[in-house]
Amino acid sequence: MKFGGTSIGSAREILRVVDLVKKEPQKKVVVVSAMSGVTDKLNSIANRIANLPSTVVEKEVEKFHSEILAFHSSTVRDVIPNNPRLQDETLNGITELADKLKITLLGVGYLEDLSSKSLDYILSLGERFSVRIVSGALRSNGVNSLHLTGYEAGIITDSCFGCARPLHSKIKDAIPDKLKPLIDSGKTPVVTGYIAADEKGRITTLGRGGSDFTASLLGRYLGASEVQIWTDVDGILTTDPKIIPNAKLISRISYVEAMDLAYFGAKVIHSKMIEPAMVADIPVRIKNTFNPGCGGTLIVSKQEKSDSIVKAVTIAKNVAILNLKGVGMAETPNIAGKVFTLLGDHNINIIMISGSSESNLSFVIKRDNINRAIEVLNSRFTGNGIRDIELVEDVCIITVVGVGMHGTKGIAAKIFETVAEADVNIIMIAQGSSEVNISFMVPENDGEKTLKALHRKFIECG
Ligand code: ADP
Ligand code: ASP
Ligand code: MG
């Protein structure tokens, strides 16, 4: 049972989570995110403090330390009101962590140096606070619980700080070795989502939103009967309800469709979480913490066509197109392979490839990666095949997903007709050979308008 940040956003919500955990009759592991907004706050103080004059570092760190300590401590008092010993024990744990945070932030501030390793350490504190609180709340309500970090639960990763990858050959035994004895002795472990450690025990993170991935890794290697993702919406909907409030619930969807949706912007689940569940054929259930009576969404292997050919539409922002040009590219064998290998070696993920001609190669990356990508491409290829690197920033990706599109003639034409009727220009198109999705780029300003037009045409009007 994985609970996201909003599901444990305050004492009231945490007590709701305690009820849900108590109601689940099966043996279970609980995974939690940081309390709502905490990871963002840690991220912004770390980046800010690294760029402040040293004269104000101490004051700023002191202020942040007392705010974060007060916030978590008052939650502890509210969720453990009647057990002074347990309350004290939990408060001491929180204070110790807050002190570690303070020391690390002071180091970052004085040295004006925020490495990705230090940032991961700082970001990990959110979940390390929250597991103590949720586990304390469970104990205070009669559940035999204990808290663990992802590493203590057996998740060992490589040393790619900020986007660490699990070492499957190690964790396949480490996870059951660490967790099974606890579960079998009747305990309910509460594990930090998102964070793990490398082989040297240094804290790593799995990428933002990575608590879902933690849950499916644990589910896979424990042979769970189900992975439950408890969040703040009824399940996977036909689109983001924050943009289109009348989005409808999808009660069943396949792993492949869910992965495409998540990969192209539906942040309700992290796209990386699908693979571990899929290889072990473990169903994933998305449930609403605030509406537990709703059946939610079940993600399974079977692909079922729904009445409407299109199941969902998504939007992914914060992306950019890089367009590499140069007649010399035609004479450089395997230029695409070389470009993508180089970017991969620098941990820059290619989200979408629009295809290439002999003298042109276009692909999509995250905006955060633009500077690094241009730097490495320039240093390797300038005057060596590639003449120009063109950057197109104000764009977004629209994706239409539905297994029913497979083999249905004319669906692409209908999609593009709808976009044209909305008076939106398509900049770039990509369709995977699975035909489960069609993705294309439009100007960012037209993104939501395009999403609404497609949702109206294919989902509301069927
Ligand atoms: P958590 O904190 O529980 O991990 P997230 O904020 O990461 O929750 O994900 C839940 C959010 O995902 C919802 O509040 C919703 O706005 C957003 N979302 C985007 N696309 C979809 C979609 N297709 N279906 C459901 N929710 C979506
Ligand atoms: N707390 C982390 C984040 O905000 C991980 C997560 O919520 O899944 O990205
Ligand atoms: Mg999330």
Tab-separated table of N, CA and C and ligand atoms in Angstrom, residues 2 4-5 33-35 38-40 123 126-127 193-194 207-212 270, ligand 2:
chain	number	residue	atom	x	y	z
A	2	LYS	N	0.868	1.980	-1.131
A	2	LYS	CA	1.696	3.192	-1.200
A	2	LYS	C	0.804	4.427	-1.089
A	4	GLY	N	0.673	8.562	-1.322
A	4	GLY	CA	1.382	9.732	-1.843
A	4	GLY	C	1.333	10.904	-0.872
A	5	GLY	N	2.005	11.988	-1.257
A	5	GLY	CA	2.156	13.151	-0.383
A	5	GLY	C	0.846	13.741	0.119
A	33	SER	N	5.317	8.559	0.690
A	33	SER	CA	6.064	9.707	0.169
A	33	SER	C	6.338	10.660	1.323
A	34	ALA	N	7.030	11.742	1.000
A	34	ALA	CA	7.151	12.833	1.968
A	34	ALA	C	5.780	13.498	2.108
A	35	MET	N	5.542	14.185	3.231
A	35	MET	CA	4.282	14.910	3.371
A	35	MET	C	4.193	15.967	2.255
A	38	VAL	N	6.760	18.823	0.862
A	38	VAL	CA	8.039	18.850	1.587
A	38	VAL	C	9.236	18.658	0.638
A	39	THR	N	9.127	17.721	-0.315
A	39	THR	CA	10.264	17.509	-1.231
A	39	THR	C	10.547	18.790	-2.031
A	40	ASP	N	9.479	19.453	-2.470
A	40	ASP	CA	9.671	20.720	-3.219
A	40	ASP	C	10.375	21.753	-2.352
A	123	LEU	N	17.100	15.776	-0.114
A	123	LEU	CA	15.738	15.402	-0.527
A	123	LEU	C	15.223	14.175	0.227
A	126	GLY	N	12.632	14.241	3.523
A	126	GLY	CA	11.158	14.300	3.490
A	126	GLY	C	10.548	12.961	3.844
A	127	GLU	N	11.006	11.907	3.177
A	127	GLU	CA	10.465	10.568	3.421
A	127	GLU	C	10.966	10.019	4.765
A	193	GLY	N	9.336	5.788	0.446
A	193	GLY	CA	9.331	5.736	-1.004
A	193	GLY	C	10.494	6.573	-1.504
A	194	TYR	N	10.795	6.467	-2.802
A	194	TYR	CA	11.658	7.417	-3.497
A	194	TYR	C	13.143	7.301	-3.187
A	207	GLY	N	14.315	9.435	-8.680
A	207	GLY	CA	13.673	10.382	-9.602
A	207	GLY	C	12.383	10.878	-8.988
A	208	ARG	N	12.022	12.146	-9.268
A	208	ARG	CA	10.839	12.739	-8.648
A	208	ARG	C	9.593	11.881	-8.940
A	209	GLY	N	8.764	11.761	-7.931
A	209	GLY	CA	7.559	10.924	-8.070
A	209	GLY	C	7.869	9.437	-7.916
A	210	GLY	N	9.103	9.123	-7.466
A	210	GLY	CA	9.582	7.738	-7.498
A	210	GLY	C	9.053	6.808	-6.408
A	211	SER	N	8.197	7.285	-5.519
A	211	SER	CA	7.680	6.382	-4.481
A	211	SER	C	6.833	5.254	-5.074
A	212	ASP	N	6.172	5.543	-6.180
A	212	ASP	CA	5.381	4.493	-6.848
A	212	ASP	C	6.311	3.353	-7.282
A	270	HIS	N	3.973	6.833	-11.617
A	270	HIS	CA	5.273	7.045	-12.253
A	270	HIS	C	5.456	5.951	-13.312
B	2	ASP	N1	8.544	12.855	-2.422
B	2	ASP	C1	9.043	12.567	-3.754
B	2	ASP	C2	8.629	13.656	-4.719
B	2	ASP	O1	7.919	14.578	-4.335
B	2	ASP	C3	8.632	11.212	-4.229
B	2	ASP	C4	7.154	10.986	-4.424
B	2	ASP	O2	6.306	11.754	-3.968
B	2	ASP	O3	6.811	9.966	-5.027
B	2	ASP	O4	9.016	13.609	-5.859
